[in-house]
């Protein structure tokens, strides 16, 4: 807690080593999504309240296992936790925006793709 800089959200490392950030509430979702690079990938469980998840790719195209890792985090940190087939939408951050007068964490997005994943926490990677 005493570190300089903003520590917002839960932090995970994807299988290929990308940083993944998970908002814990509407305010963190808003901050994480706004602070993300335009080419980072943004994930959210479809049609249910849940965390915004940012895969910090900055324009790189991560392998499918990283996309699935981030999608499972989004599914787990949503109202669909524990379900077997959770649709999770993802898109580049530049396609995500907060409409005028919308509450923090409420966004619209376009050009999304959908992954179907289990609403379970992905296996943690051992930090090397």
mmCIF file of N, CA and C in Angstrom:
data_model
loop_
_atom_site.group_PDB
_atom_site.id
_atom_site.type_symbol
_atom_site.label_atom_id
_atom_site.label_comp_id
_atom_site.label_asym_id
_atom_site.label_seq_id
_atom_site.Cartn_x
_atom_site.Cartn_y
_atom_site.Cartn_z
ATOM 1 N N UNK A 1 0.821 -1.217 0.000
ATOM 2 C CA UNK A 1 0.000 0.000 0.000
ATOM 3 C C UNK A 1 0.856 1.269 0.000
ATOM 4 N N UNK A 2 2.014 1.233 0.606
ATOM 5 C CA UNK A 2 2.824 2.439 0.735
ATOM 6 C C UNK A 2 3.643 2.773 -0.489
ATOM 7 N N UNK A 3 3.415 2.074 -1.615
ATOM 8 C CA UNK A 3 4.209 2.350 -2.800
ATOM 9 C C UNK A 3 3.729 3.607 -3.500
ATOM 10 N N UNK A 4 4.658 4.232 -4.205
ATOM 11 C CA UNK A 4 4.264 5.374 -5.038
ATOM 12 C C UNK A 4 3.492 4.845 -6.241
ATOM 13 N N UNK A 5 2.690 5.724 -6.816
ATOM 14 C CA UNK A 5 1.942 5.325 -8.004
ATOM 15 C C UNK A 5 0.633 4.676 -7.613
ATOM 16 N N UNK A 6 -0.245 4.656 -8.541
ATOM 17 C CA UNK A 6 -1.585 4.150 -8.309
ATOM 18 C C UNK A 6 -1.590 2.630 -8.381
ATOM 19 N N UNK A 7 -2.033 1.993 -7.313
ATOM 20 C CA UNK A 7 -2.196 0.539 -7.336
ATOM 21 C C UNK A 7 -3.687 0.292 -7.417
ATOM 22 N N UNK A 8 -4.158 0.114 -8.613
ATOM 23 C CA UNK A 8 -5.592 -0.078 -8.810
ATOM 24 C C UNK A 8 -5.816 -1.488 -9.329
ATOM 25 N N UNK A 9 -6.741 -2.182 -8.704
ATOM 26 C CA UNK A 9 -7.141 -3.482 -9.215
ATOM 27 C C UNK A 9 -6.237 -4.620 -8.788
ATOM 28 N N UNK A 10 -6.709 -5.821 -9.087
ATOM 29 C CA UNK A 10 -5.931 -7.037 -8.837
ATOM 30 C C UNK A 10 -4.988 -7.230 -10.007
ATOM 31 N N UNK A 11 -3.801 -7.768 -9.736
ATOM 32 C CA UNK A 11 -2.798 -7.953 -10.790
ATOM 33 C C UNK A 11 -2.501 -9.433 -10.968
ATOM 34 N N UNK A 12 -2.512 -9.875 -12.216
ATOM 35 C CA UNK A 12 -2.185 -11.258 -12.569
ATOM 36 C C UNK A 12 -1.160 -11.225 -13.701
ATOM 37 N N UNK A 13 -0.489 -12.347 -13.908
ATOM 38 C CA UNK A 13 0.419 -12.485 -15.045
ATOM 39 C C UNK A 13 -0.124 -13.588 -15.943
ATOM 40 N N UNK A 14 -0.307 -13.269 -17.215
ATOM 41 C CA UNK A 14 -0.844 -14.242 -18.172
ATOM 42 C C UNK A 14 0.220 -15.293 -18.494
ATOM 43 N N UNK A 15 -0.177 -16.399 -19.122
ATOM 44 C CA UNK A 15 0.788 -17.470 -19.430
ATOM 45 C C UNK A 15 2.019 -16.988 -20.210
ATOM 46 N N UNK A 16 1.856 -15.992 -21.087
ATOM 47 C CA UNK A 16 3.006 -15.483 -21.851
ATOM 48 C C UNK A 16 3.715 -14.330 -21.161
ATOM 49 N N UNK A 17 3.224 -13.955 -19.983
ATOM 50 C CA UNK A 17 3.914 -12.918 -19.224
ATOM 51 C C UNK A 17 3.339 -11.521 -19.333
ATOM 52 N N UNK A 18 2.160 -11.383 -19.940
ATOM 53 C CA UNK A 18 1.515 -10.068 -19.982
ATOM 54 C C UNK A 18 0.878 -9.757 -18.628
ATOM 55 N N UNK A 19 0.878 -8.489 -18.265
ATOM 56 C CA UNK A 19 0.184 -8.048 -17.058
ATOM 57 C C UNK A 19 -1.316 -8.016 -17.347
ATOM 58 N N UNK A 20 -2.105 -8.529 -16.386
ATOM 59 C CA UNK A 20 -3.564 -8.493 -16.486
ATOM 60 C C UNK A 20 -4.089 -7.772 -15.247
ATOM 61 N N UNK A 21 -4.914 -6.766 -15.449
ATOM 62 C CA UNK A 21 -5.478 -5.980 -14.349
ATOM 63 C C UNK A 21 -6.975 -6.217 -14.266
ATOM 64 N N UNK A 22 -7.479 -6.344 -13.036
ATOM 65 C CA UNK A 22 -8.897 -6.642 -12.805
ATOM 66 C C UNK A 22 -9.463 -5.606 -11.837
ATOM 67 N N UNK A 23 -10.484 -4.887 -12.262
ATOM 68 C CA UNK A 23 -11.148 -3.930 -11.378
ATOM 69 C C UNK A 23 -11.981 -4.641 -10.327
ATOM 70 N N UNK A 24 -11.980 -4.092 -9.104
ATOM 71 C CA UNK A 24 -12.733 -4.719 -8.008
ATOM 72 C C UNK A 24 -14.066 -4.052 -7.737
ATOM 73 N N UNK A 25 -14.314 -2.910 -8.347
ATOM 74 C CA UNK A 25 -15.584 -2.198 -8.159
ATOM 75 C C UNK A 25 -15.743 -1.220 -9.331
ATOM 76 N N UNK A 26 -16.864 -0.527 -9.369
ATOM 77 C CA UNK A 26 -17.152 0.355 -10.507
ATOM 78 C C UNK A 26 -16.081 1.428 -10.663
ATOM 79 N N UNK A 27 -15.626 1.977 -9.548
ATOM 80 C CA UNK A 27 -14.625 3.051 -9.631
ATOM 81 C C UNK A 27 -13.306 2.520 -10.202
ATOM 82 N N UNK A 28 -12.882 1.336 -9.728
ATOM 83 C CA UNK A 28 -11.648 0.743 -10.261
ATOM 84 C C UNK A 28 -11.805 0.354 -11.725
ATOM 85 N N UNK A 29 -12.974 -0.192 -12.085
ATOM 86 C CA UNK A 29 -13.233 -0.514 -13.488
ATOM 87 C C UNK A 29 -13.030 0.728 -14.348
ATOM 88 N N UNK A 30 -13.610 1.838 -13.895
ATOM 89 C CA UNK A 30 -13.529 3.094 -14.624
ATOM 90 C C UNK A 30 -12.070 3.547 -14.754
ATOM 91 N N UNK A 31 -11.344 3.530 -13.646
ATOM 92 C CA UNK A 31 -9.947 3.978 -13.654
ATOM 93 C C UNK A 31 -9.078 3.091 -14.533
ATOM 94 N N UNK A 32 -9.232 1.776 -14.398
ATOM 95 C CA UNK A 32 -8.417 0.843 -15.180
ATOM 96 C C UNK A 32 -8.666 1.010 -16.670
ATOM 97 N N UNK A 33 -9.934 1.114 -17.038
ATOM 98 C CA UNK A 33 -10.280 1.208 -18.450
ATOM 99 C C UNK A 33 -9.797 2.538 -19.022
ATOM 100 N N UNK A 34 -9.954 3.613 -18.272
ATOM 101 C CA UNK A 34 -9.496 4.914 -18.770
ATOM 102 C C UNK A 34 -7.981 4.981 -18.877
ATOM 103 N N UNK A 35 -7.271 4.318 -17.946
ATOM 104 C CA UNK A 35 -5.807 4.389 -17.924
ATOM 105 C C UNK A 35 -5.156 3.432 -18.915
ATOM 106 N N UNK A 36 -5.939 2.504 -19.466
ATOM 107 C CA UNK A 36 -5.372 1.498 -20.369
ATOM 108 C C UNK A 36 -4.903 2.143 -21.670
ATOM 109 N N UNK A 37 -3.880 1.556 -22.259
ATOM 110 C CA UNK A 37 -3.374 1.946 -23.576
ATOM 111 C C UNK A 37 -4.462 1.651 -24.614
ATOM 112 N N UNK A 38 -4.546 2.471 -25.647
ATOM 113 C CA UNK A 38 -5.630 2.296 -26.632
ATOM 114 C C UNK A 38 -5.608 0.929 -27.310
ATOM 115 N N UNK A 39 -4.408 0.298 -27.375
ATOM 116 C CA UNK A 39 -4.292 -1.007 -28.027
ATOM 117 C C UNK A 39 -4.340 -2.177 -27.029
ATOM 118 N N UNK A 40 -4.457 -1.884 -25.734
ATOM 119 C CA UNK A 40 -4.631 -2.970 -24.772
ATOM 120 C C UNK A 40 -5.966 -3.659 -25.039
ATOM 121 N N UNK A 41 -6.105 -4.889 -24.563
ATOM 122 C CA UNK A 41 -7.366 -5.611 -24.733
ATOM 123 C C UNK A 41 -8.209 -5.499 -23.473
ATOM 124 N N UNK A 42 -9.491 -5.222 -23.678
ATOM 125 C CA UNK A 42 -10.467 -5.028 -22.594
ATOM 126 C C UNK A 42 -11.449 -6.199 -22.638
ATOM 127 N N UNK A 43 -11.699 -6.798 -21.471
ATOM 128 C CA UNK A 43 -12.585 -7.975 -21.368
ATOM 129 C C UNK A 43 -13.710 -7.698 -20.381
ATOM 130 N N UNK A 44 -14.891 -8.243 -20.658
ATOM 131 C CA UNK A 44 -16.011 -8.139 -19.716
ATOM 132 C C UNK A 44 -16.976 -9.289 -19.976
ATOM 133 N N UNK A 45 -17.435 -9.915 -18.915
ATOM 134 C CA UNK A 45 -18.460 -10.962 -19.061
ATOM 135 C C UNK A 45 -19.705 -10.335 -19.694
ATOM 136 N N UNK A 46 -20.268 -11.042 -20.659
ATOM 137 C CA UNK A 46 -21.378 -10.500 -21.453
ATOM 138 C C UNK A 46 -22.683 -10.494 -20.655
ATOM 139 N N UNK A 47 -23.313 -9.324 -20.582
ATOM 140 C CA UNK A 47 -24.667 -9.240 -20.058
ATOM 141 C C UNK A 47 -24.832 -9.401 -18.558
ATOM 142 N N UNK A 48 -23.742 -9.399 -17.807
ATOM 143 C CA UNK A 48 -23.851 -9.500 -16.343
ATOM 144 C C UNK A 48 -22.909 -8.475 -15.704
ATOM 145 N N UNK A 49 -23.266 -8.009 -14.492
ATOM 146 C CA UNK A 49 -22.334 -7.114 -13.804
ATOM 147 C C UNK A 49 -21.023 -7.850 -13.516
ATOM 148 N N UNK A 50 -19.921 -7.141 -13.681
ATOM 149 C CA UNK A 50 -18.643 -7.784 -13.412
ATOM 150 C C UNK A 50 -17.481 -6.835 -13.611
ATOM 151 N N UNK A 51 -16.298 -7.369 -13.392
ATOM 152 C CA UNK A 51 -15.076 -6.582 -13.485
ATOM 153 C C UNK A 51 -14.707 -6.281 -14.931
ATOM 154 N N UNK A 52 -14.083 -5.112 -15.108
ATOM 155 C CA UNK A 52 -13.383 -4.838 -16.352
ATOM 156 C C UNK A 52 -12.009 -5.471 -16.191
ATOM 157 N N UNK A 53 -11.565 -6.185 -17.204
ATOM 158 C CA UNK A 53 -10.250 -6.828 -17.183
ATOM 159 C C UNK A 53 -9.434 -6.274 -18.347
ATOM 160 N N UNK A 54 -8.223 -5.827 -18.043
ATOM 161 C CA UNK A 54 -7.336 -5.260 -19.058
ATOM 162 C C UNK A 54 -6.141 -6.182 -19.242
ATOM 163 N N UNK A 55 -5.948 -6.654 -20.482
ATOM 164 C CA UNK A 55 -4.753 -7.420 -20.833
ATOM 165 C C UNK A 55 -3.792 -6.423 -21.482
ATOM 166 N N UNK A 56 -2.673 -6.161 -20.784
ATOM 167 C CA UNK A 56 -1.743 -5.100 -21.190
ATOM 168 C C UNK A 56 -0.868 -5.556 -22.353
ATOM 169 N N UNK A 57 -1.434 -5.524 -23.564
ATOM 170 C CA UNK A 57 -0.695 -5.984 -24.745
ATOM 171 C C UNK A 57 -0.042 -4.839 -25.503
ATOM 172 N N UNK A 58 -0.590 -3.621 -25.353
ATOM 173 C CA UNK A 58 -0.115 -2.439 -26.071
ATOM 174 C C UNK A 58 0.099 -2.731 -27.553
ATOM 175 N N UNK A 59 -0.883 -3.401 -28.149
ATOM 176 C CA UNK A 59 -0.854 -3.586 -29.588
ATOM 177 C C UNK A 59 -0.337 -4.931 -30.056
ATOM 178 N N UNK A 60 0.325 -5.671 -29.187
ATOM 179 C CA UNK A 60 0.773 -7.013 -29.592
ATOM 180 C C UNK A 60 -0.455 -7.930 -29.677
ATOM 181 N N UNK A 61 -0.298 -9.009 -30.426
ATOM 182 C CA UNK A 61 -1.381 -9.986 -30.528
ATOM 183 C C UNK A 61 -1.022 -11.196 -29.688
ATOM 184 N N UNK A 62 -1.561 -11.285 -28.471
ATOM 185 C CA UNK A 62 -1.188 -12.396 -27.590
ATOM 186 C C UNK A 62 -1.796 -13.708 -28.076
ATOM 187 N N UNK A 63 -1.161 -14.834 -27.697
ATOM 188 C CA UNK A 63 -1.721 -16.126 -28.085
ATOM 189 C C UNK A 63 -3.058 -16.383 -27.394
ATOM 190 N N UNK A 64 -3.786 -17.344 -27.943
ATOM 191 C CA UNK A 64 -5.116 -17.678 -27.435
ATOM 192 C C UNK A 64 -5.097 -17.978 -25.941
ATOM 193 N N UNK A 65 -4.058 -18.654 -25.447
ATOM 194 C CA UNK A 65 -4.054 -19.004 -24.016
ATOM 195 C C UNK A 65 -4.092 -17.753 -23.131
ATOM 196 N N UNK A 66 -3.500 -16.659 -23.584
ATOM 197 C CA UNK A 66 -3.549 -15.413 -22.818
ATOM 198 C C UNK A 66 -4.941 -14.794 -22.873
ATOM 199 N N UNK A 67 -5.563 -14.874 -24.051
ATOM 200 C CA UNK A 67 -6.934 -14.365 -24.185
ATOM 201 C C UNK A 67 -7.876 -15.156 -23.286
ATOM 202 N N UNK A 68 -7.717 -16.468 -23.271
ATOM 203 C CA UNK A 68 -8.577 -17.307 -22.424
ATOM 204 C C UNK A 68 -8.331 -17.041 -20.941
ATOM 205 N N UNK A 69 -7.071 -16.806 -20.581
ATOM 206 C CA UNK A 69 -6.709 -16.498 -19.192
ATOM 207 C C UNK A 69 -7.446 -15.226 -18.734
ATOM 208 N N UNK A 70 -7.354 -14.167 -19.547
ATOM 209 C CA UNK A 70 -8.019 -12.902 -19.200
ATOM 210 C C UNK A 70 -9.540 -13.070 -19.196
ATOM 211 N N UNK A 71 -10.055 -13.842 -20.156
ATOM 212 C CA UNK A 71 -11.507 -14.060 -20.224
ATOM 213 C C UNK A 71 -12.002 -14.806 -18.981
ATOM 214 N N UNK A 72 -11.218 -15.784 -18.523
ATOM 215 C CA UNK A 72 -11.630 -16.521 -17.318
ATOM 216 C C UNK A 72 -11.610 -15.621 -16.092
ATOM 217 N N UNK A 73 -10.659 -14.709 -16.039
ATOM 218 C CA UNK A 73 -10.653 -13.746 -14.927
ATOM 219 C C UNK A 73 -11.911 -12.876 -14.973
ATOM 220 N N UNK A 74 -12.278 -12.438 -16.181
ATOM 221 C CA UNK A 74 -13.483 -11.614 -16.319
ATOM 222 C C UNK A 74 -14.730 -12.402 -15.914
ATOM 223 N N UNK A 75 -14.788 -13.675 -16.299
ATOM 224 C CA UNK A 75 -15.940 -14.518 -15.945
ATOM 225 C C UNK A 75 -15.993 -14.761 -14.437
ATOM 226 N N UNK A 76 -14.831 -15.057 -13.858
ATOM 227 C CA UNK A 76 -14.768 -15.350 -12.420
ATOM 228 C C UNK A 76 -15.144 -14.129 -11.588
ATOM 229 N N UNK A 77 -14.670 -12.959 -12.006
ATOM 230 C CA UNK A 77 -14.955 -11.720 -11.269
ATOM 231 C C UNK A 77 -16.226 -11.065 -11.803
ATOM 232 N N UNK A 78 -17.277 -11.882 -11.971
ATOM 233 C CA UNK A 78 -18.567 -11.365 -12.437
ATOM 234 C C UNK A 78 -19.681 -12.146 -11.750
ATOM 235 N N UNK A 79 -20.918 -11.747 -12.042
ATOM 236 C CA UNK A 79 -22.072 -12.448 -11.465
ATOM 237 C C UNK A 79 -22.208 -13.870 -12.025
ATOM 238 N N UNK A 80 -21.440 -14.175 -13.084
ATOM 239 C CA UNK A 80 -21.495 -15.515 -13.682
ATOM 240 C C UNK A 80 -20.455 -16.463 -13.076
ATOM 241 N N UNK A 81 -19.800 -16.035 -11.983
ATOM 242 C CA UNK A 81 -18.788 -16.878 -11.340
ATOM 243 C C UNK A 81 -19.329 -18.289 -11.122
ATOM 244 N N UNK A 82 -18.507 -19.294 -11.473
ATOM 245 C CA UNK A 82 -18.883 -20.675 -11.225
ATOM 246 C C UNK A 82 -19.688 -21.332 -12.336
ATOM 247 N N UNK A 83 -20.170 -20.541 -13.286
ATOM 248 C CA UNK A 83 -20.934 -21.144 -14.383
ATOM 249 C C UNK A 83 -19.984 -21.811 -15.380
ATOM 250 N N UNK A 84 -20.539 -22.777 -16.123
ATOM 251 C CA UNK A 84 -19.686 -23.574 -17.019
ATOM 252 C C UNK A 84 -19.373 -22.868 -18.331
ATOM 253 N N UNK A 85 -20.323 -22.131 -18.848
ATOM 254 C CA UNK A 85 -20.145 -21.473 -20.157
ATOM 255 C C UNK A 85 -20.475 -20.000 -20.003
ATOM 256 N N UNK A 86 -19.453 -19.182 -19.819
ATOM 257 C CA UNK A 86 -19.678 -17.750 -19.661
ATOM 258 C C UNK A 86 -19.178 -17.036 -20.919
ATOM 259 N N UNK A 87 -20.076 -16.309 -21.623
ATOM 260 C CA UNK A 87 -19.597 -15.537 -22.761
ATOM 261 C C UNK A 87 -18.878 -14.287 -22.260
ATOM 262 N N UNK A 88 -17.656 -14.096 -22.723
ATOM 263 C CA UNK A 88 -16.861 -12.926 -22.345
ATOM 264 C C UNK A 88 -16.491 -12.175 -23.623
ATOM 265 N N UNK A 89 -16.871 -10.914 -23.676
ATOM 266 C CA UNK A 89 -16.546 -10.078 -24.829
ATOM 267 C C UNK A 89 -15.183 -9.436 -24.620
ATOM 268 N N UNK A 90 -14.450 -9.273 -25.714
ATOM 269 C CA UNK A 90 -13.200 -8.519 -25.623
ATOM 270 C C UNK A 90 -12.988 -7.700 -26.883
ATOM 271 N N UNK A 91 -12.303 -6.576 -26.698
ATOM 272 C CA UNK A 91 -12.023 -5.668 -27.809
ATOM 273 C C UNK A 91 -10.840 -4.806 -27.412
ATOM 274 N N UNK A 92 -10.258 -4.099 -28.368
ATOM 275 C CA UNK A 92 -9.208 -3.135 -28.035
ATOM 276 C C UNK A 92 -9.825 -2.014 -27.207
ATOM 277 N N UNK A 93 -9.028 -1.465 -26.286
ATOM 278 C CA UNK A 93 -9.542 -0.404 -25.404
ATOM 279 C C UNK A 93 -10.070 0.787 -26.196
ATOM 280 N N UNK A 94 -9.478 1.050 -27.366
ATOM 281 C CA UNK A 94 -9.915 2.222 -28.146
ATOM 282 C C UNK A 94 -11.370 2.109 -28.613
ATOM 283 N N UNK A 95 -11.937 0.895 -28.546
ATOM 284 C CA UNK A 95 -13.339 0.691 -28.944
ATOM 285 C C UNK A 95 -14.297 0.708 -27.751
ATOM 286 N N UNK A 96 -13.784 1.097 -26.573
ATOM 287 C CA UNK A 96 -14.586 1.127 -25.342
ATOM 288 C C UNK A 96 -14.728 2.585 -24.910
ATOM 289 N N UNK A 97 -15.945 3.002 -24.605
ATOM 290 C CA UNK A 97 -16.120 4.372 -24.127
ATOM 291 C C UNK A 97 -17.248 4.441 -23.116
ATOM 292 N N UNK A 98 -17.162 5.493 -22.290
ATOM 293 C CA UNK A 98 -18.217 5.732 -21.302
ATOM 294 C C UNK A 98 -19.144 6.809 -21.850
ATOM 295 N N UNK A 99 -20.420 6.484 -21.986
ATOM 296 C CA UNK A 99 -21.341 7.502 -22.515
ATOM 297 C C UNK A 99 -21.454 8.690 -21.552
ATOM 298 N N UNK A 100 -21.803 9.833 -22.102
ATOM 299 C CA UNK A 100 -22.035 11.011 -21.239
ATOM 300 C C UNK A 100 -23.063 10.684 -20.167
ATOM 301 N N UNK A 101 -22.810 11.139 -18.962
ATOM 302 C CA UNK A 101 -23.719 10.984 -17.818
ATOM 303 C C UNK A 101 -23.853 9.544 -17.325
ATOM 304 N N UNK A 102 -23.075 8.621 -17.896
ATOM 305 C CA UNK A 102 -23.128 7.234 -17.417
ATOM 306 C C UNK A 102 -22.383 7.134 -16.093
ATOM 307 N N UNK A 103 -22.777 6.178 -15.279
ATOM 308 C CA UNK A 103 -22.109 5.955 -13.990
ATOM 309 C C UNK A 103 -20.707 5.393 -14.240
ATOM 310 N N UNK A 104 -19.788 5.587 -13.265
ATOM 311 C CA UNK A 104 -18.455 4.986 -13.405
ATOM 312 C C UNK A 104 -18.570 3.483 -13.658
ATOM 313 N N UNK A 105 -17.747 2.996 -14.568
ATOM 314 C CA UNK A 105 -17.746 1.572 -14.867
ATOM 315 C C UNK A 105 -18.766 1.161 -15.905
ATOM 316 N N UNK A 106 -19.673 2.088 -16.273
ATOM 317 C CA UNK A 106 -20.652 1.757 -17.317
ATOM 318 C C UNK A 106 -20.095 2.210 -18.655
ATOM 319 N N UNK A 107 -19.994 1.279 -19.587
ATOM 320 C CA UNK A 107 -19.375 1.577 -20.871
ATOM 321 C C UNK A 107 -20.172 0.978 -22.021
ATOM 322 N N UNK A 108 -19.884 1.482 -23.203
ATOM 323 C CA UNK A 108 -20.345 0.883 -24.445
ATOM 324 C C UNK A 108 -19.096 0.458 -25.201
ATOM 325 N N UNK A 109 -19.238 -0.520 -26.089
ATOM 326 C CA UNK A 109 -18.073 -0.954 -26.852
ATOM 327 C C UNK A 109 -18.514 -1.542 -28.182
ATOM 328 N N UNK A 110 -17.584 -1.544 -29.121
ATOM 329 C CA UNK A 110 -17.852 -2.075 -30.451
ATOM 330 C C UNK A 110 -16.716 -3.016 -30.840
ATOM 331 N N UNK A 111 -16.900 -3.700 -31.975
ATOM 332 C CA UNK A 111 -15.884 -4.576 -32.574
ATOM 333 C C UNK A 111 -15.395 -5.656 -31.619
ATOM 334 N N UNK A 112 -16.300 -6.133 -30.762
ATOM 335 C CA UNK A 112 -15.900 -7.153 -29.789
ATOM 336 C C UNK A 112 -15.963 -8.542 -30.409
ATOM 337 N N UNK A 113 -15.118 -9.411 -29.907
ATOM 338 C CA UNK A 113 -15.212 -10.843 -30.161
ATOM 339 C C UNK A 113 -15.645 -11.483 -28.848
ATOM 340 N N UNK A 114 -16.145 -12.704 -28.919
ATOM 341 C CA UNK A 114 -16.637 -13.374 -27.716
ATOM 342 C C UNK A 114 -15.932 -14.710 -27.531
ATOM 343 N N UNK A 115 -15.465 -14.946 -26.323
ATOM 344 C CA UNK A 115 -14.896 -16.234 -25.926
ATOM 345 C C UNK A 115 -15.849 -16.872 -24.919
ATOM 346 N N UNK A 116 -15.993 -18.202 -24.972
ATOM 347 C CA UNK A 116 -16.812 -18.908 -23.981
ATOM 348 C C UNK A 116 -15.869 -19.647 -23.050
ATOM 349 N N UNK A 117 -15.928 -19.311 -21.764
ATOM 350 C CA UNK A 117 -15.001 -19.875 -20.779
ATOM 351 C C UNK A 117 -15.759 -20.277 -19.527
ATOM 352 N N UNK A 118 -15.117 -21.071 -18.687
ATOM 353 C CA UNK A 118 -15.678 -21.401 -17.374
ATOM 354 C C UNK A 118 -15.462 -20.229 -16.432
ATOM 355 N N UNK A 119 -16.437 -20.015 -15.542
ATOM 356 C CA UNK A 119 -16.330 -18.939 -14.566
ATOM 357 C C UNK A 119 -15.511 -19.362 -13.360
ATOM 358 N N UNK A 120 -14.332 -19.891 -13.621
ATOM 359 C CA UNK A 120 -13.426 -20.353 -12.561
ATOM 360 C C UNK A 120 -12.114 -19.610 -12.671
ATOM 361 N N UNK A 121 -11.455 -19.437 -11.556
ATOM 362 C CA UNK A 121 -10.161 -18.765 -11.556
ATOM 363 C C UNK A 121 -9.179 -19.590 -12.375
ATOM 364 N N UNK A 122 -8.434 -18.943 -13.309
ATOM 365 C CA UNK A 122 -7.433 -19.714 -14.046
ATOM 366 C C UNK A 122 -6.318 -20.163 -13.115
ATOM 367 N N UNK A 123 -5.625 -21.216 -13.504
ATOM 368 C CA UNK A 123 -4.501 -21.700 -12.681
ATOM 369 C C UNK A 123 -3.470 -20.593 -12.569
ATOM 370 N N UNK A 124 -3.058 -20.256 -11.368
ATOM 371 C CA UNK A 124 -2.055 -19.192 -11.263
ATOM 372 C C UNK A 124 -0.711 -19.675 -11.811
ATOM 373 N N UNK A 125 0.006 -18.776 -12.436
ATOM 374 C CA UNK A 125 1.343 -19.102 -12.906
ATOM 375 C C UNK A 125 2.313 -18.840 -11.785
ATOM 376 N N UNK A 126 3.279 -19.728 -11.627
ATOM 377 C CA UNK A 126 4.316 -19.492 -10.619
ATOM 378 C C UNK A 126 5.146 -18.304 -11.055
ATOM 379 N N UNK A 127 5.316 -17.344 -10.169
ATOM 380 C CA UNK A 127 6.169 -16.206 -10.490
ATOM 381 C C UNK A 127 7.607 -16.681 -10.479
ATOM 382 N N UNK A 128 8.313 -16.475 -11.586
ATOM 383 C CA UNK A 128 9.704 -16.946 -11.704
ATOM 384 C C UNK A 128 10.631 -16.079 -10.862
#
